[in-house]
mmCIF file of C-alpha atoms and ligand atoms in Angstrom:
data_model
loop_
_atom_site.group_PDB
_atom_site.id
_atom_site.type_symbol
_atom_site.label_atom_id
_atom_site.label_comp_id
_atom_site.label_asym_id
_atom_site.label_seq_id
_atom_site.Cartn_x
_atom_site.Cartn_y
_atom_site.Cartn_z
ATOM 1 C CA MET A 29 0.000 0.000 0.000
ATOM 2 C CA ARG A 30 1.223 3.475 -0.890
ATOM 3 C CA ASN A 31 1.629 6.201 1.708
ATOM 4 C CA PHE A 32 -0.092 9.321 0.405
ATOM 5 C CA SER A 33 0.882 11.808 3.089
ATOM 6 C CA ASP A 34 3.212 13.739 0.741
ATOM 7 C CA ASP A 35 0.726 13.947 -2.154
ATOM 8 C CA ALA A 36 -1.543 16.919 -2.849
ATOM 9 C CA ILE A 37 -4.666 17.121 -0.693
ATOM 10 C CA LEU A 38 -7.764 17.156 -2.873
ATOM 11 C CA LEU A 39 -10.535 17.222 -0.294
ATOM 12 C CA ARG A 40 -10.187 18.460 3.257
ATOM 13 C CA THR A 41 -12.459 19.365 6.146
ATOM 14 C CA LYS A 42 -11.828 21.404 9.263
ATOM 15 C CA GLY A 43 -13.953 21.044 12.378
ATOM 16 C CA ILE A 44 -17.104 19.740 10.686
ATOM 17 C CA ASN A 45 -20.143 19.380 12.959
ATOM 18 C CA LYS A 46 -23.658 18.356 12.097
ATOM 19 C CA VAL A 47 -26.515 18.524 14.566
ATOM 20 C CA PHE A 48 -29.963 17.336 13.493
ATOM 21 C CA GLY A 49 -32.899 18.827 15.401
ATOM 22 C CA SER A 50 -32.604 20.838 18.581
ATOM 23 C CA GLY A 51 -33.098 20.680 22.345
ATOM 24 C CA LYS A 52 -33.496 17.283 23.942
ATOM 25 C CA LYS A 53 -34.086 15.627 20.575
ATOM 26 C CA ALA A 54 -30.869 16.955 19.008
ATOM 27 C CA VAL A 55 -28.643 14.337 17.367
ATOM 28 C CA HIS A 56 -24.987 15.306 17.065
ATOM 29 C CA ALA A 57 -24.312 13.131 14.007
ATOM 30 C CA VAL A 58 -20.849 14.483 13.088
ATOM 31 C CA LYS A 59 -18.462 15.852 15.708
ATOM 32 C CA ASP A 60 -15.562 18.147 14.937
ATOM 33 C CA VAL A 61 -14.214 16.134 12.018
ATOM 34 C CA ASP A 62 -10.854 17.026 10.477
ATOM 35 C CA PHE A 63 -10.278 14.980 7.391
ATOM 36 C CA ALA A 64 -7.920 14.993 4.414
ATOM 37 C CA MET A 65 -7.971 12.993 1.225
ATOM 38 C CA HIS A 66 -4.987 12.978 -1.112
ATOM 39 C CA LYS A 67 -5.064 12.817 -4.888
ATOM 40 C CA GLY A 68 -5.233 9.231 -6.141
ATOM 41 C CA GLU A 69 -5.896 7.777 -2.700
ATOM 42 C CA ILE A 70 -8.513 5.199 -1.789
ATOM 43 C CA LEU A 71 -9.658 6.101 1.692
ATOM 44 C CA SER A 72 -12.283 4.231 3.685
ATOM 45 C CA ILE A 73 -14.437 5.462 6.509
ATOM 46 C CA VAL A 74 -15.414 2.503 8.671
ATOM 47 C CA GLY A 75 -17.999 2.602 11.440
ATOM 48 C CA GLU A 76 -21.102 0.946 12.741
ATOM 49 C CA SER A 77 -24.611 1.791 11.648
ATOM 50 C CA GLY A 78 -25.593 5.257 12.843
ATOM 51 C CA SER A 79 -21.995 6.445 13.402
ATOM 52 C CA GLY A 80 -22.455 9.372 10.976
ATOM 53 C CA LYS A 81 -20.767 8.071 7.818
ATOM 54 C CA THR A 82 -23.514 8.967 5.347
ATOM 55 C CA THR A 83 -24.138 12.333 6.991
ATOM 56 C CA PHE A 84 -20.450 13.193 6.642
ATOM 57 C CA ALA A 85 -20.431 11.974 3.013
ATOM 58 C CA LYS A 86 -23.445 14.155 2.219
ATOM 59 C CA ILE A 87 -21.704 17.163 3.740
ATOM 60 C CA LEU A 88 -18.665 16.495 1.528
ATOM 61 C CA LEU A 89 -20.997 16.292 -1.456
ATOM 62 C CA GLY A 90 -22.802 19.490 -0.555
ATOM 63 C CA LEU A 91 -26.127 17.646 -0.164
ATOM 64 C CA THR A 92 -26.382 18.271 3.592
ATOM 65 C CA GLN A 93 -25.547 21.626 5.143
ATOM 66 C CA GLU A 94 -22.960 21.362 7.919
ATOM 67 C CA THR A 95 -23.834 23.037 11.236
ATOM 68 C CA SER A 96 -20.278 24.352 11.521
ATOM 69 C CA GLY A 97 -16.844 23.814 10.009
ATOM 70 C CA GLU A 98 -15.409 24.133 6.543
ATOM 71 C CA VAL A 99 -14.853 22.002 3.453
ATOM 72 C CA PHE A 100 -11.915 22.696 1.138
ATOM 73 C CA TYR A 101 -11.627 21.391 -2.399
ATOM 74 C CA ASP A 102 -8.294 21.514 -4.203
ATOM 75 C CA GLY A 103 -6.840 23.868 -1.612
ATOM 76 C CA LYS A 104 -9.675 26.426 -1.673
ATOM 77 C CA PRO A 105 -12.721 26.871 0.570
ATOM 78 C CA ARG A 106 -15.654 25.238 -1.176
ATOM 79 C CA ASP A 107 -18.172 27.673 -2.608
ATOM 80 C CA LEU A 108 -21.643 26.342 -3.487
ATOM 81 C CA GLY A 109 -23.214 29.778 -3.613
ATOM 82 C CA SER A 110 -24.702 29.544 -7.108
ATOM 83 C CA GLN A 111 -26.188 26.869 -9.358
ATOM 84 C CA ALA A 112 -23.189 27.195 -11.701
ATOM 85 C CA LYS A 113 -20.754 26.658 -8.812
ATOM 86 C CA ARG A 114 -22.706 23.639 -7.554
ATOM 87 C CA LYS A 115 -22.667 22.128 -11.058
ATOM 88 C CA GLN A 116 -18.943 22.721 -11.333
ATOM 89 C CA TYR A 117 -18.403 21.081 -7.924
ATOM 90 C CA TRP A 118 -20.503 18.043 -8.902
ATOM 91 C CA ARG A 119 -18.437 17.630 -12.024
ATOM 92 C CA ASN A 120 -15.490 17.144 -9.660
ATOM 93 C CA ILE A 121 -17.139 15.073 -6.959
ATOM 94 C CA GLN A 122 -19.767 12.384 -7.442
ATOM 95 C CA ALA A 123 -21.273 9.566 -5.417
ATOM 96 C CA ILE A 124 -22.783 6.163 -5.613
ATOM 97 C CA PHE A 125 -25.119 5.231 -2.795
ATOM 98 C CA GLN A 126 -26.266 2.231 -0.839
ATOM 99 C CA ASP A 127 -29.610 2.252 -2.536
ATOM 100 C CA PRO A 128 -29.468 2.494 -6.338
ATOM 101 C CA TYR A 129 -33.221 3.149 -6.441
ATOM 102 C CA SER A 130 -32.653 6.561 -4.853
ATOM 103 C CA THR A 131 -29.941 7.505 -7.370
ATOM 104 C CA PHE A 132 -32.027 7.439 -10.528
ATOM 105 C CA ASN A 133 -35.135 9.303 -11.490
ATOM 106 C CA GLN A 134 -37.473 6.376 -12.121
ATOM 107 C CA PHE A 135 -39.250 8.320 -14.912
ATOM 108 C CA PHE A 136 -36.062 8.697 -16.988
ATOM 109 C CA ARG A 137 -34.988 6.012 -19.441
ATOM 110 C CA VAL A 138 -31.385 4.737 -19.315
ATOM 111 C CA GLU A 139 -30.513 6.764 -22.418
ATOM 112 C CA LYS A 140 -31.638 10.012 -20.730
ATOM 113 C CA ILE A 141 -29.806 9.093 -17.505
ATOM 114 C CA LEU A 142 -26.553 8.593 -19.410
ATOM 115 C CA ASN A 143 -27.161 11.625 -21.619
ATOM 116 C CA ASP A 144 -27.436 13.788 -18.496
ATOM 117 C CA CYS A 145 -23.857 12.751 -17.653
ATOM 118 C CA LEU A 146 -22.705 14.223 -20.970
ATOM 119 C CA VAL A 147 -24.715 17.387 -20.282
ATOM 120 C CA LEU A 148 -23.033 17.726 -16.873
ATOM 121 C CA GLN A 149 -19.706 17.451 -18.686
ATOM 122 C CA GLY A 150 -20.734 20.228 -21.092
ATOM 123 C CA GLN A 151 -20.997 17.778 -24.041
ATOM 124 C CA LYS A 152 -24.629 18.294 -24.940
ATOM 125 C CA ASN A 153 -24.208 19.259 -28.596
ATOM 126 C CA LEU A 154 -22.728 16.010 -29.825
ATOM 127 C CA LYS A 155 -24.343 14.009 -32.632
ATOM 128 C CA THR A 156 -26.591 11.176 -31.472
ATOM 129 C CA GLU A 157 -24.223 8.515 -32.834
ATOM 130 C CA VAL A 158 -21.288 10.045 -30.939
ATOM 131 C CA LYS A 159 -23.357 10.235 -27.754
ATOM 132 C CA HIS A 160 -24.444 6.628 -28.144
ATOM 133 C CA GLU A 161 -20.868 5.538 -28.724
ATOM 134 C CA LYS A 162 -19.820 7.167 -25.429
ATOM 135 C CA MET A 163 -22.763 5.534 -23.651
ATOM 136 C CA ARG A 164 -21.906 2.164 -25.187
ATOM 137 C CA GLU A 165 -18.302 2.499 -24.014
ATOM 138 C CA ALA A 166 -19.465 3.224 -20.443
ATOM 139 C CA CYS A 167 -21.871 0.269 -20.501
ATOM 140 C CA THR A 168 -19.136 -2.027 -21.806
ATOM 141 C CA PHE A 169 -16.881 -0.908 -18.924
ATOM 142 C CA VAL A 170 -19.452 -2.282 -16.473
ATOM 143 C CA ASN A 171 -20.451 -5.318 -18.581
ATOM 144 C CA LEU A 172 -23.862 -3.989 -19.585
ATOM 145 C CA LYS A 173 -25.258 -4.089 -23.119
ATOM 146 C CA PHE A 174 -26.316 -0.571 -24.107
ATOM 147 C CA GLU A 175 -28.554 -1.795 -26.944
ATOM 148 C CA GLU A 176 -30.553 -3.950 -24.529
ATOM 149 C CA LEU A 177 -30.967 -1.272 -21.891
ATOM 150 C CA TYR A 178 -31.084 2.194 -23.392
ATOM 151 C CA ASN A 179 -34.838 2.219 -23.825
ATOM 152 C CA LYS A 180 -35.631 0.861 -20.352
ATOM 153 C CA TYR A 181 -36.629 2.588 -17.138
ATOM 154 C CA PRO A 182 -34.584 1.973 -13.947
ATOM 155 C CA PHE A 183 -37.402 -0.050 -12.392
ATOM 156 C CA GLU A 184 -37.114 -2.481 -15.307
ATOM 157 C CA LEU A 185 -33.496 -3.293 -14.337
ATOM 158 C CA SER A 186 -32.277 -5.787 -11.752
ATOM 159 C CA GLY A 187 -30.536 -4.511 -8.607
ATOM 160 C CA GLY A 188 -27.154 -5.640 -9.983
ATOM 161 C CA GLN A 189 -27.770 -3.920 -13.338
ATOM 162 C CA MET A 190 -28.691 -0.733 -11.512
ATOM 163 C CA GLN A 191 -25.514 -0.874 -9.414
ATOM 164 C CA ARG A 192 -23.509 -1.246 -12.612
ATOM 165 C CA LEU A 193 -25.419 1.599 -14.274
ATOM 166 C CA MET A 194 -24.412 3.790 -11.334
ATOM 167 C CA ILE A 195 -20.774 3.015 -12.096
ATOM 168 C CA ALA A 196 -21.337 3.601 -15.826
ATOM 169 C CA ARG A 197 -22.582 7.090 -14.863
ATOM 170 C CA ILE A 198 -19.365 7.711 -12.944
ATOM 171 C CA PHE A 199 -17.304 6.385 -15.871
ATOM 172 C CA MET A 200 -18.928 9.032 -18.104
ATOM 173 C CA ILE A 201 -18.792 11.963 -15.698
ATOM 174 C CA LYS A 202 -15.157 11.201 -14.806
ATOM 175 C CA PRO A 203 -15.188 13.073 -11.482
ATOM 176 C CA ASN A 204 -11.913 13.613 -9.643
ATOM 177 C CA VAL A 205 -13.451 12.265 -6.444
ATOM 178 C CA LEU A 206 -15.893 9.395 -6.106
ATOM 179 C CA ILE A 207 -17.716 8.775 -2.848
ATOM 180 C CA ALA A 208 -18.995 5.190 -2.680
ATOM 181 C CA ASP A 209 -21.341 4.831 0.284
ATOM 182 C CA GLU A 210 -21.862 1.109 1.025
ATOM 183 C CA PRO A 211 -22.127 0.432 -2.712
ATOM 184 C CA THR A 212 -22.140 -3.324 -2.229
ATOM 185 C CA SER A 213 -24.453 -3.754 0.736
ATOM 186 C CA MET A 214 -27.487 -4.836 -1.260
ATOM 187 C CA ILE A 215 -25.915 -7.398 -3.556
ATOM 188 C CA ASP A 216 -24.599 -10.951 -3.430
ATOM 189 C CA ALA A 217 -20.939 -11.803 -2.844
ATOM 190 C CA CYS A 218 -20.153 -12.438 -6.505
ATOM 191 C CA SER A 219 -21.582 -9.119 -7.739
ATOM 192 C CA ARG A 220 -19.890 -7.461 -4.774
ATOM 193 C CA SER A 221 -16.412 -8.466 -5.886
ATOM 194 C CA THR A 222 -17.262 -7.355 -9.452
ATOM 195 C CA ILE A 223 -18.332 -3.914 -8.208
ATOM 196 C CA LEU A 224 -15.189 -3.571 -6.082
ATOM 197 C CA ASP A 225 -13.013 -4.564 -9.025
ATOM 198 C CA MET A 226 -14.767 -1.931 -11.159
ATOM 199 C CA LEU A 227 -14.056 0.741 -8.548
ATOM 200 C CA LEU A 228 -10.387 -0.253 -8.454
ATOM 201 C CA LYS A 229 -10.307 -0.153 -12.265
ATOM 202 C CA LEU A 230 -11.807 3.360 -12.208
ATOM 203 C CA ARG A 231 -8.957 4.514 -10.038
ATOM 204 C CA GLU A 232 -6.409 2.860 -12.281
ATOM 205 C CA GLU A 233 -7.835 4.016 -15.614
ATOM 206 C CA GLN A 234 -9.162 7.452 -14.669
ATOM 207 C CA ASP A 235 -6.876 8.301 -11.761
ATOM 208 C CA MET A 236 -9.918 8.717 -9.526
ATOM 209 C CA THR A 237 -9.647 9.477 -5.840
ATOM 210 C CA ILE A 238 -12.121 7.264 -3.992
ATOM 211 C CA LEU A 239 -13.807 7.574 -0.613
ATOM 212 C CA PHE A 240 -15.269 4.212 0.313
ATOM 213 C CA ILE A 241 -17.784 4.031 3.139
ATOM 214 C CA THR A 242 -18.545 0.772 4.868
ATOM 215 C CA HIS A 243 -19.207 -0.946 8.180
ATOM 216 C CA ASP A 244 -16.932 -3.783 7.049
ATOM 217 C CA LEU A 245 -13.336 -3.305 8.188
ATOM 218 C CA GLY A 246 -12.135 -6.378 6.272
ATOM 219 C CA LEU A 247 -13.465 -5.017 2.996
ATOM 220 C CA ALA A 248 -12.100 -1.550 3.741
ATOM 221 C CA TYR A 249 -8.665 -2.983 4.449
ATOM 222 C CA TYR A 250 -8.733 -4.873 1.168
ATOM 223 C CA VAL A 251 -9.444 -1.809 -0.994
ATOM 224 C CA SER A 252 -7.892 1.090 0.934
ATOM 225 C CA ASP A 253 -4.636 2.932 1.294
ATOM 226 C CA THR A 254 -5.944 4.870 4.281
ATOM 227 C CA LEU A 255 -8.555 4.177 6.958
ATOM 228 C CA TYR A 256 -10.617 6.497 9.130
ATOM 229 C CA ILE A 257 -12.532 4.855 11.973
ATOM 230 C CA MET A 258 -15.765 6.606 12.934
ATOM 231 C CA GLU A 259 -17.667 6.095 16.178
ATOM 232 C CA ASN A 260 -20.645 8.127 17.342
ATOM 233 C CA GLY A 261 -19.893 10.973 14.932
ATOM 234 C CA GLU A 262 -16.178 11.179 15.778
ATOM 235 C CA MET A 263 -13.160 10.054 13.779
ATOM 236 C CA VAL A 264 -11.461 8.137 16.569
ATOM 237 C CA GLU A 265 -8.490 6.843 14.595
ATOM 238 C CA SER A 266 -6.928 7.288 11.159
ATOM 239 C CA GLY A 267 -3.817 6.391 9.227
ATOM 240 C CA ALA A 268 -2.310 4.067 6.651
ATOM 241 C CA ALA A 269 -4.584 1.004 6.444
ATOM 242 C CA GLU A 270 -1.957 -1.445 7.656
ATOM 243 C CA ASP A 271 -0.932 0.778 10.565
ATOM 244 C CA VAL A 272 -4.482 1.211 11.753
ATOM 245 C CA ILE A 273 -5.116 -2.537 11.647
ATOM 246 C CA LEU A 274 -1.819 -3.723 13.097
ATOM 247 C CA ASN A 275 -1.350 -0.983 15.712
ATOM 248 C CA ALA A 276 -4.951 -0.160 16.586
ATOM 249 C CA ARG A 277 -4.813 2.240 19.531
ATOM 250 C CA HIS A 278 -8.449 3.108 20.115
ATOM 251 C CA PRO A 279 -10.555 0.462 21.938
ATOM 252 C CA TYR A 280 -13.298 0.790 19.318
ATOM 253 C CA THR A 281 -10.822 0.049 16.487
ATOM 254 C CA ARG A 282 -9.452 -2.934 18.452
ATOM 255 C CA ARG A 283 -12.964 -4.282 18.780
ATOM 256 C CA LEU A 284 -13.580 -3.886 15.050
ATOM 257 C CA VAL A 285 -10.274 -5.626 14.284
ATOM 258 C CA GLN A 286 -11.189 -8.536 16.561
ATOM 259 C CA ASP A 287 -14.496 -8.909 14.756
ATOM 260 C CA VAL A 288 -12.834 -9.503 11.389
ATOM 261 C CA PRO A 289 -12.012 -13.145 10.815
ATOM 262 C CA LYS A 290 -8.739 -14.020 9.079
ATOM 263 C CA LEU A 291 -7.311 -10.526 9.430
ATOM 264 C CA ASN A 292 -3.856 -11.940 10.089
ATOM 265 C CA GLU A 293 -3.941 -14.380 7.212
ATOM 266 C CA PRO A 294 -2.947 -13.636 3.616
ATOM 267 C CA TRP A 295 -5.644 -11.641 1.846
ATOM 268 C CA ASP A 296 -7.575 -12.394 -1.230
ATOM 269 C CA LEU A 297 -10.865 -10.905 -2.310
ATOM 270 C CA ASP A 298 -12.824 -14.136 -1.871
ATOM 271 C CA SER A 299 -12.020 -14.180 1.838
ATOM 272 C CA VAL A 300 -13.569 -10.783 2.502
ATOM 273 C CA VAL A 301 -16.625 -10.589 0.269
HETATM 274 N N1 ATP B 405 -32.072 13.815 8.062
HETATM 275 C C1 ATP B 405 -31.873 13.425 9.318
HETATM 276 N N2 ATP B 405 -32.622 13.934 10.336
HETATM 277 C C2 ATP B 405 -32.417 13.565 11.620
HETATM 278 N N3 ATP B 405 -31.465 12.686 11.997
HETATM 279 C C3 ATP B 405 -30.690 12.149 11.047
HETATM 280 C C4 ATP B 405 -30.858 12.480 9.657
HETATM 281 N N4 ATP B 405 -29.944 11.790 8.938
HETATM 282 C C5 ATP B 405 -29.246 11.059 9.840
HETATM 283 N N5 ATP B 405 -29.679 11.267 11.089
HETATM 284 C C6 ATP B 405 -29.142 10.662 12.326
HETATM 285 O O1 ATP B 405 -27.745 10.898 12.348
HETATM 286 C C7 ATP B 405 -27.047 9.748 12.844
HETATM 287 C C8 ATP B 405 -26.049 9.276 11.827
HETATM 288 O O2 ATP B 405 -26.742 8.758 10.700
HETATM 289 P P1 ATP B 405 -25.986 8.282 9.364
HETATM 290 O O3 ATP B 405 -27.017 7.930 8.373
HETATM 291 O O4 ATP B 405 -24.999 9.327 9.002
HETATM 292 O O5 ATP B 405 -25.222 6.974 9.890
HETATM 293 P P2 ATP B 405 -24.397 5.876 9.049
HETATM 294 O O6 ATP B 405 -23.091 5.726 9.744
HETATM 295 O O7 ATP B 405 -24.388 6.219 7.609
HETATM 296 O O8 ATP B 405 -25.266 4.554 9.291
HETATM 297 P P3 ATP B 405 -25.506 3.276 8.311
HETATM 298 O O9 ATP B 405 -24.253 2.439 8.397
HETATM 299 O O10 ATP B 405 -26.679 2.578 8.937
HETATM 300 O O11 ATP B 405 -25.793 3.767 6.935
HETATM 301 C C9 ATP B 405 -28.120 8.721 13.171
HETATM 302 O O12 ATP B 405 -28.422 8.825 14.555
HETATM 303 C C10 ATP B 405 -29.300 9.156 12.333
HETATM 304 O O13 ATP B 405 -30.520 8.763 12.920
HETATM 305 MG MG1 MG B 406 -25.100 5.236 5.863
#
């Protein structure tokens, strides 16, 4: 695993807090999080259900407003003050979520969904054949057949096809940062390893920086250069993946490490998915 500490920081946060509600019912979902992601890195946030992972991811994406703190992209404070700036930001940073059903507008056919990726990239005036060729290339990357799917609605696809369509979207948008929030939680082990391999291929072929979010430390260790451990809204430990696993200092991390079978044995994908 590479150590990224000397590489350029692409995405950084300072003192991020998120409180939902107020008074006695307030939930402090994210607590004072300092975070840095380097260019080309695969970084995982690992934590149990309810620890604040998705909330933090949505703050990074600009989909949830932080209560306090700051997000920096490419060395500058993030500015989402206008529609144009938000569009520009979402060209740079994209996500795939736990639930593919929530990603797609169910009233849009696959062709429109993929065409919107070209529009986001500013490529809306291409000839239909050129557009279709780009869509076909993206579908081939994720082992989908464009000709069979382009006229269908998302609800006519299987869960696995939808997961792959989400990655085809990312392939077309080519963001600098991809946030993958539990992208494999709803699928079987075989599709899971395919999806993970596709994410690793995206990094290799498009030099993508990837934030992977999971409750599964074994999986995170397999794919990541760097790990952040999140408990009750706090990042309790972080560092190079091997360091965090082998020299876990925080009791919560030690407990997570103990829960992973075979962590001290040689790793292959089949043992963790
Ligand atoms: N929109 C919201 N309104 C109120 N509370 C929320 C909202 N979204 C999240 N929360 C609360 O914030 C806390 C963190 O939730 P979050 O979804 O970020 O956890 P998570 O780590 O992603 O969990 P999981 O692994 O189950 O996806 C939880 O207590 C949750 O109930
Ligand atoms: Mg979540």
